[in-house]
Short mmCIF file of C-alpha atoms and ligand atoms in Angstrom, two decimals:
data_model
loop_
_atom_site.label_atom_id
_atom_site.label_comp_id
_atom_site.label_asym_id
_atom_site.label_seq_id
_atom_site.Cartn_x
_atom_site.Cartn_y
_atom_site.Cartn_z
CA MET A 1 -66.43 70.52 39.06
CA GLU A 2 -68.02 68.01 41.62
CA LEU A 3 -70.71 66.04 40.10
CA ASP A 4 -73.92 66.28 42.60
CA LYS A 5 -74.67 62.37 43.58
CA GLN A 6 -78.07 62.68 42.42
CA ASP A 7 -76.52 63.32 38.85
CA ILE A 8 -75.13 59.92 38.43
CA LYS A 9 -77.69 58.00 39.88
CA LYS A 10 -79.37 55.92 37.23
CA THR A 11 -83.02 56.09 36.42
CA VAL A 12 -85.46 53.31 37.28
CA PHE A 13 -89.00 53.47 35.27
CA SER A 14 -91.58 50.98 35.55
CA GLY A 15 -95.67 50.53 35.76
CA VAL A 16 -98.38 48.57 36.74
CA GLN A 17 -102.20 48.67 34.70
CA PRO A 18 -105.19 49.18 36.85
CA SER A 19 -106.92 46.98 35.39
CA GLY A 20 -107.40 43.96 38.01
CA VAL A 21 -106.50 42.98 41.46
CA LEU A 22 -102.88 43.02 41.73
CA HIS A 23 -101.38 39.50 43.26
CA LEU A 24 -98.50 37.62 45.09
CA GLY A 25 -96.92 37.34 41.48
CA ASN A 26 -96.97 41.12 40.93
CA TYR A 27 -95.64 42.06 44.29
CA LEU A 28 -92.96 39.38 43.97
CA GLY A 29 -92.03 39.85 40.43
CA ALA A 30 -92.17 43.26 40.20
CA LEU A 31 -93.16 45.88 43.14
CA SER A 32 -90.74 44.12 45.83
CA GLN A 33 -87.66 44.80 43.33
CA TRP A 34 -88.84 48.38 42.88
CA VAL A 35 -88.97 49.10 46.73
CA GLU A 36 -85.06 47.61 46.63
CA MET A 37 -84.28 50.04 44.13
CA GLN A 38 -85.73 53.34 45.44
CA ASN A 39 -82.86 53.66 47.69
CA GLN A 40 -80.05 53.29 45.14
CA TYR A 41 -81.59 54.83 42.29
CA ASN A 42 -83.71 57.76 40.54
CA CYS A 43 -87.34 55.63 40.98
CA ILE A 44 -90.28 56.93 38.72
CA PHE A 45 -93.32 54.41 39.01
CA CYS A 46 -96.24 54.97 36.74
CA VAL A 47 -99.85 53.68 36.69
CA VAL A 48 -100.39 53.31 33.42
CA ASP A 49 -104.45 53.98 32.82
CA TYR A 50 -103.73 54.22 28.99
CA HIS A 51 -102.50 50.63 29.02
CA ALA A 52 -105.36 49.55 31.10
CA ILE A 53 -108.32 50.85 28.30
CA THR A 54 -106.43 48.51 25.69
CA VAL A 55 -109.54 46.26 27.12
CA LYS A 56 -112.75 47.59 27.79
CA GLN A 57 -113.00 48.82 31.31
CA GLU A 58 -115.97 50.05 33.61
CA PRO A 59 -115.58 53.57 34.23
CA LYS A 60 -116.24 54.10 37.61
CA GLU A 61 -114.18 50.94 38.45
CA LEU A 62 -111.09 52.25 36.60
CA SER A 63 -111.06 55.21 38.67
CA ARG A 64 -111.38 53.71 41.69
CA ARG A 65 -108.47 50.99 40.56
CA ILE A 66 -106.08 53.86 39.67
CA LEU A 67 -106.07 55.10 43.15
CA ASP A 68 -106.01 51.50 44.54
CA VAL A 69 -102.76 50.48 42.62
CA VAL A 70 -101.17 53.45 44.15
CA LYS A 71 -102.20 52.35 47.44
CA ILE A 72 -100.62 49.05 46.48
CA TYR A 73 -97.41 50.62 45.77
CA LEU A 74 -97.20 52.67 48.91
CA ALA A 75 -98.16 49.58 51.07
CA SER A 76 -95.42 47.44 48.99
CA GLY A 77 -92.91 50.19 50.64
CA ILE A 78 -92.51 53.01 47.82
CA ASN A 79 -92.02 56.00 49.58
CA PRO A 80 -93.24 59.15 47.48
CA GLU A 81 -90.44 61.32 49.19
CA GLN A 82 -87.83 59.09 47.38
CA ALA A 83 -89.61 57.88 44.05
CA VAL A 84 -92.09 59.69 41.97
CA ILE A 85 -95.53 58.00 41.51
CA PHE A 86 -97.65 59.74 38.68
CA GLN A 87 -100.83 58.56 36.45
CA GLN A 88 -99.55 57.92 32.91
CA SER A 89 -102.81 60.06 31.36
CA ASP A 90 -101.57 63.05 33.52
CA ILE A 91 -98.79 63.26 31.14
CA THR A 92 -99.90 64.02 27.54
CA ALA A 93 -95.92 63.18 26.42
CA HIS A 94 -96.68 59.47 26.45
CA THR A 95 -99.24 59.48 24.13
CA GLU A 96 -97.51 61.71 21.57
CA LEU A 97 -94.18 60.14 21.62
CA SER A 98 -96.24 56.68 21.16
CA TRP A 99 -97.91 58.19 17.95
CA ILE A 100 -94.37 59.66 16.90
CA LEU A 101 -92.71 56.05 17.48
CA ASN A 102 -95.80 54.24 15.53
CA CYS A 103 -94.65 56.38 12.30
CA ALA A 104 -90.95 56.76 12.78
CA SER A 105 -89.98 53.36 14.33
CA ALA A 106 -92.24 50.74 15.00
CA ARG A 107 -92.91 47.99 12.50
CA LEU A 108 -95.41 45.91 11.80
CA ALA A 109 -93.23 42.70 11.45
CA ASP A 110 -91.97 44.03 15.05
CA LEU A 111 -95.35 43.97 16.53
CA ASN A 112 -96.42 40.48 15.04
CA LYS A 113 -94.09 38.89 17.28
CA MET A 114 -94.95 40.01 20.34
CA THR A 115 -96.20 36.91 22.32
CA GLN A 116 -98.31 38.71 24.68
CA PHE A 117 -100.50 40.01 22.04
CA LYS A 118 -100.63 36.71 20.74
CA GLU A 119 -101.91 35.14 24.01
CA LYS A 120 -104.34 38.09 24.60
CA GLY A 121 -105.76 38.94 21.07
CA ALA A 122 -106.19 35.16 20.49
CA LYS A 123 -108.49 34.78 22.98
CA LYS A 124 -111.05 37.67 21.98
CA GLU A 125 -113.71 38.40 19.49
CA SER A 126 -112.93 42.05 19.15
CA VAL A 127 -109.65 43.22 19.64
CA SER A 128 -108.77 46.90 19.92
CA VAL A 129 -106.00 48.32 18.03
CA GLY A 130 -104.62 49.65 20.86
CA LEU A 131 -104.08 46.26 22.15
CA TYR A 132 -101.90 45.39 19.47
CA ASP A 133 -99.68 48.71 19.64
CA TYR A 134 -99.49 48.42 23.57
CA PRO A 135 -96.05 47.65 23.26
CA VAL A 136 -94.77 50.77 21.45
CA LEU A 137 -96.63 53.25 24.35
CA MET A 138 -94.90 51.21 26.86
CA ALA A 139 -91.79 51.98 24.68
CA ALA A 140 -92.54 55.60 24.95
CA ASP A 141 -93.28 55.63 28.65
CA ILE A 142 -89.99 54.37 29.46
CA LEU A 143 -87.66 56.46 26.60
CA LEU A 144 -89.32 59.50 27.79
CA TYR A 145 -87.45 59.03 31.14
CA ASN A 146 -83.72 58.42 29.64
CA THR A 147 -84.49 55.43 31.52
CA ASP A 148 -81.53 52.84 32.57
CA ILE A 149 -83.10 50.26 34.21
CA VAL A 150 -86.78 48.52 33.81
CA PRO A 151 -87.54 46.16 36.65
CA VAL A 152 -90.53 43.60 35.31
CA GLY A 153 -91.56 40.11 35.41
CA ASP A 154 -90.29 38.17 32.99
CA ASP A 155 -93.36 38.36 30.52
CA GLN A 156 -92.47 42.08 30.01
CA VAL A 157 -88.83 41.30 28.97
CA GLN A 158 -90.06 40.91 25.26
CA HIS A 159 -91.68 44.50 25.29
CA VAL A 160 -88.18 45.94 26.93
CA GLU A 161 -86.08 44.50 23.93
CA LEU A 162 -88.98 45.79 21.61
CA THR A 163 -88.30 49.44 23.36
CA ARG A 164 -84.53 49.15 22.75
CA THR A 165 -85.16 48.08 19.04
CA LEU A 166 -87.60 51.20 18.45
CA ALA A 167 -84.85 53.50 20.45
CA GLU A 168 -82.02 52.19 18.55
CA ARG A 169 -83.82 52.66 15.34
CA PHE A 170 -84.89 56.05 15.95
CA ASN A 171 -81.34 57.40 16.97
CA ARG A 172 -79.94 55.61 13.84
CA ASP A 173 -82.40 57.36 11.37
CA TYR A 174 -82.91 60.55 13.17
CA GLY A 175 -80.11 61.19 15.40
CA GLN A 176 -78.90 60.30 19.04
CA VAL A 177 -81.92 61.75 21.30
CA PHE A 178 -82.97 58.02 23.02
CA LYS A 179 -81.06 56.31 25.83
CA ILE A 180 -81.28 52.10 25.53
CA PRO A 181 -82.67 50.51 28.31
CA GLU A 182 -82.57 47.35 29.92
CA ALA A 183 -84.82 45.10 31.37
CA SER A 184 -84.22 43.96 35.01
CA VAL A 185 -85.78 40.63 36.04
CA ARG A 186 -85.73 38.93 39.14
CA LYS A 187 -83.14 35.70 39.83
CA GLN A 188 -86.24 33.89 41.66
CA GLY A 189 -89.96 35.18 41.43
CA ALA A 190 -89.55 36.73 37.77
CA ARG A 191 -92.71 34.19 37.00
CA ILE A 192 -94.49 33.06 39.76
CA MET A 193 -96.83 30.21 38.52
CA GLY A 194 -100.34 29.63 38.96
CA LEU A 195 -101.55 28.11 42.45
CA ASP A 196 -103.98 25.85 40.28
CA ASP A 197 -101.77 25.17 37.34
CA PRO A 198 -97.84 25.64 37.78
CA SER A 199 -97.33 25.50 33.91
CA LYS A 200 -99.13 28.79 33.47
CA LYS A 201 -98.11 32.15 35.23
CA MET A 202 -100.11 33.39 38.19
CA SER A 203 -102.45 35.94 36.29
CA LYS A 204 -105.22 38.34 37.48
CA SER A 205 -106.70 37.46 33.78
CA ALA A 206 -106.97 33.64 34.88
CA SER A 207 -110.21 32.01 34.96
CA SER A 208 -110.17 31.21 38.34
CA PRO A 209 -109.58 32.81 41.48
CA ALA A 210 -107.77 29.64 42.82
CA ASN A 211 -105.21 30.53 40.49
CA TYR A 212 -103.71 33.55 42.26
CA ILE A 213 -103.59 35.44 45.58
CA ALA A 214 -104.67 38.67 45.33
CA LEU A 215 -103.01 41.37 47.62
CA THR A 216 -106.41 42.05 49.06
CA ASP A 217 -107.76 38.38 49.41
CA SER A 218 -108.30 38.13 53.50
CA PRO A 219 -105.69 36.19 55.09
CA GLU A 220 -108.19 33.32 55.70
CA MET A 221 -109.18 33.03 51.86
CA ALA A 222 -105.12 33.25 51.00
CA ALA A 223 -104.51 30.07 53.66
CA LYS A 224 -107.15 28.53 51.81
CA LYS A 225 -106.02 28.77 48.54
CA ILE A 226 -102.28 27.89 49.37
CA LYS A 227 -103.58 24.45 51.07
CA ARG A 228 -105.63 23.65 48.04
CA ALA A 229 -103.04 24.40 45.67
CA VAL A 230 -102.25 21.71 43.28
CA THR A 231 -98.97 19.49 44.39
CA ASP A 232 -96.54 16.88 42.04
CA SER A 233 -96.44 13.42 42.29
CA GLY A 234 -94.33 11.59 45.06
CA SER A 235 -93.55 13.32 48.32
CA GLU A 236 -90.23 14.83 48.26
CA ILE A 237 -89.83 18.52 49.27
CA LYS A 238 -87.21 19.16 46.46
CA PHE A 239 -86.71 22.25 43.95
CA ASP A 240 -86.85 20.85 40.75
CA LEU A 241 -88.90 22.88 37.92
CA LYS A 242 -89.19 20.24 35.53
CA LYS A 243 -90.17 17.05 37.88
CA LYS A 244 -91.77 19.29 40.61
CA PRO A 245 -93.03 22.42 39.30
CA ALA A 246 -95.74 22.95 41.61
CA ILE A 247 -93.91 22.35 44.93
CA SER A 248 -90.63 24.40 43.39
CA ASN A 249 -93.25 27.51 43.01
CA LEU A 250 -94.49 27.08 46.54
CA LEU A 251 -90.80 27.08 47.65
CA VAL A 252 -90.04 30.11 45.44
CA ILE A 253 -93.15 32.42 47.11
CA PHE A 254 -91.80 30.70 50.61
CA SER A 255 -88.33 32.21 50.23
CA LEU A 256 -89.04 35.18 48.71
CA LEU A 257 -91.62 36.01 51.73
CA SER A 258 -89.77 34.62 54.58
CA GLY A 259 -86.21 35.41 53.44
CA ILE A 260 -84.86 31.80 53.82
CA ASN A 261 -83.37 30.51 51.34
CA ILE A 262 -84.74 27.58 48.72
CA SER A 263 -81.38 24.89 50.03
CA GLU A 264 -82.07 25.67 53.84
CA LEU A 265 -86.00 25.00 53.41
CA GLU A 266 -85.59 21.81 51.54
CA THR A 267 -83.42 21.06 54.55
CA ASN A 268 -85.85 21.91 57.10
CA TYR A 269 -88.58 19.99 55.32
CA LYS A 270 -86.44 16.75 54.73
CA ASN A 271 -88.67 14.29 56.62
CA LYS A 272 -92.04 16.38 56.34
CA GLY A 273 -94.72 15.95 53.74
CA TYR A 274 -96.63 18.43 51.08
CA GLY A 275 -98.98 18.98 53.79
CA ASP A 276 -96.51 20.61 56.49
CA LEU A 277 -95.09 22.91 53.77
CA LYS A 278 -98.48 24.20 52.78
CA ASN A 279 -99.55 24.74 56.52
CA ASP A 280 -96.44 26.97 57.29
CA LEU A 281 -96.26 28.75 54.00
CA ALA A 282 -100.42 29.54 54.41
CA GLU A 283 -99.23 30.95 57.45
CA GLU A 284 -96.31 32.90 55.91
CA VAL A 285 -98.64 34.11 53.33
CA SER A 286 -101.48 35.21 55.85
CA LYS A 287 -98.74 37.24 58.08
CA PHE A 288 -97.52 38.94 54.95
CA LEU A 289 -101.17 39.86 54.13
CA ARG A 290 -102.23 41.23 57.32
CA GLU A 291 -99.12 43.56 57.62
CA PHE A 292 -99.50 44.46 54.01
CA GLN A 293 -103.25 45.15 54.58
CA ILE A 294 -102.93 47.48 57.24
CA LYS A 295 -100.88 49.89 55.68
CA TYR A 296 -103.01 49.51 52.46
CA ASN A 297 -106.20 50.55 54.46
CA SER A 298 -104.19 53.34 56.31
CA PHE A 299 -104.20 55.53 52.75
CA THR A 300 -106.94 57.95 52.22
CA ASP A 301 -107.94 58.89 48.59
CA GLU A 302 -107.14 62.27 49.33
CA GLU A 303 -103.46 61.59 50.02
CA VAL A 304 -103.32 59.42 46.99
CA LYS A 305 -104.91 62.07 44.50
CA ARG A 306 -102.04 64.62 45.81
CA ILE A 307 -99.39 61.98 45.56
CA LEU A 308 -100.36 61.48 41.70
CA LYS A 309 -100.75 65.29 41.14
CA ASP A 310 -96.98 66.15 42.81
CA GLY A 311 -95.39 63.03 41.04
CA ALA A 312 -96.80 64.12 37.32
CA ASP A 313 -95.69 68.14 37.95
CA LYS A 314 -92.58 67.05 39.56
CA ILE A 315 -91.77 64.78 36.20
CA ARG A 316 -93.67 66.28 33.32
CA PRO A 317 -90.48 68.62 32.29
CA VAL A 318 -88.40 65.53 31.81
CA ALA A 319 -90.81 64.28 29.59
CA ASN A 320 -91.62 67.41 27.50
CA GLU A 321 -88.07 68.10 27.13
CA THR A 322 -87.61 64.56 25.65
CA LEU A 323 -90.57 65.26 23.25
CA ARG A 324 -89.20 68.54 22.43
CA ARG A 325 -85.46 66.66 21.06
CA VAL A 326 -87.57 64.25 19.60
CA LYS A 327 -89.96 66.60 17.80
CA GLU A 328 -86.80 68.65 16.82
CA LYS A 329 -84.99 65.57 14.84
CA LEU A 330 -88.49 65.22 12.93
CA GLY A 331 -88.67 68.68 11.69
CA ILE A 332 -91.90 69.08 13.57
CA ASN A 333 -90.87 71.59 16.44
P1 ATP B 1 -101.95 39.53 33.97
O1 ATP B 1 -101.32 38.70 33.05
O2 ATP B 1 -101.77 39.19 35.44
O3 ATP B 1 -103.09 40.28 33.88
P2 ATP B 1 -99.78 41.60 33.35
O4 ATP B 1 -98.78 41.17 33.24
O5 ATP B 1 -100.52 42.32 32.19
O6 ATP B 1 -100.93 40.83 34.38
P3 ATP B 1 -99.42 43.98 35.25
O7 ATP B 1 -100.16 44.11 36.23
O8 ATP B 1 -99.10 44.95 34.22
O9 ATP B 1 -99.90 42.61 34.67
O10 ATP B 1 -98.04 43.83 35.80
C1 ATP B 1 -97.09 43.83 36.59
C2 ATP B 1 -95.76 43.63 36.89
O11 ATP B 1 -96.00 42.54 37.38
C3 ATP B 1 -95.39 43.31 35.54
O12 ATP B 1 -93.90 43.64 35.66
C4 ATP B 1 -95.18 41.98 35.40
O13 ATP B 1 -94.35 41.31 34.73
C5 ATP B 1 -94.92 41.39 36.69
N1 ATP B 1 -95.93 40.16 36.61
C6 ATP B 1 -97.51 39.86 36.34
N2 ATP B 1 -97.62 38.48 36.71
C7 ATP B 1 -96.18 37.87 37.08
C8 ATP B 1 -96.13 36.52 37.76
N3 ATP B 1 -96.72 35.62 37.89
N4 ATP B 1 -94.61 36.31 37.89
C9 ATP B 1 -94.14 37.74 38.39
N5 ATP B 1 -94.13 39.02 37.80
C10 ATP B 1 -95.51 39.04 37.29
N1 LTN B 2 -97.14 46.09 30.10
C1 LTN B 2 -96.33 46.28 31.62
C2 LTN B 2 -97.03 47.57 32.17
C3 LTN B 2 -96.22 48.81 31.74
C4 LTN B 2 -94.81 48.80 31.82
C5 LTN B 2 -94.72 50.37 31.24
C6 LTN B 2 -93.92 48.47 32.58
C7 LTN B 2 -96.84 49.68 30.84
N2 LTN B 2 -95.51 50.51 30.63
C8 LTN B 2 -93.27 50.86 31.33
C9 LTN B 2 -92.51 48.41 32.67
C10 LTN B 2 -92.18 50.05 31.95
C11 LTN B 2 -97.25 45.32 32.42
O1 LTN B 2 -96.71 44.71 33.17
N3 LTN B 2 -98.10 44.62 31.88
#
């Protein structure tokens, strides 16, 4: 029997939280990778709203952001004809499997190792149980779809490793159900650093908007942020993560947006200064945002709602089938 090509394609799954503005780090570390993958793989991209509510959200704003994240996916180049786009809370199997993994696979000792929780939880006075349990829900997201590859920025690799541990433990203790996924991280761009502090990743939860370029920043504002970005001592334009972390970060952003590799950029700026690099990068970023925002503004809420509904309807049977097999193994079917 001849195999249908569709059957041998690997499955890719990833998601973004609708919990704040998305920034250039999200685009370069995650979304641009997704776009490259959609021609080659079965791609499933989720808006993880249940993850977003692990910290308090304003309900009206959350509803708005769910649609906006989908518009960001579309403007980045995700094609809903090729990839499935859906909202996590539309498929109840996510929370069901998460509870089951909480009981059957996840251990306190696993979750206590999660650095993201240590960083995010430590800053707050009152921390939800959901924030602690966040990686288990993420494991459920991934495992429901027999995922092979999870394209993420490097801050999420530990969560994908945990997913593998939970899947292997379940398979060992109850019988084979889950495929073991792998994280896919860009060689360059897996960790875009803050413009105001190149020792920390660009983050929407940064205390100052000077840290990040939001995908919805006006091109003028973005150009200003680039020009005000901190630089390193010396004047040479050279990729050197130890001695020149700020300039290296600007070079990575420039290279990914322009398609010019870093050594070529170094040559181009050999006899030039930081100011020249910043001016040209500001131009490049503004151009990128201008084109991005034209696409972003071209989608209506109605279109987006339709895409989310179609996506969930298409993919729900896969999730339900995995959940059925899990329940069967546990004796609760
Ligand atoms: P933040 O810390 O900015 O609040 P997050 O990591 O919780 O963000 P998400 O918006 O859910 O945020 O992340 C979406 C994707 O973007 C993930 O795959 C994440 O690894 C990636 N990502 C986030 N920040 C960066 C960055 N600075 N560089 C590269 N990838 C990033
Ligand atoms: N934790 C991720 C978002 C996320 C995710 C997923 C990513 C939730 N479920 C499944 C990949 C696969 C983050 O980026 N903060």
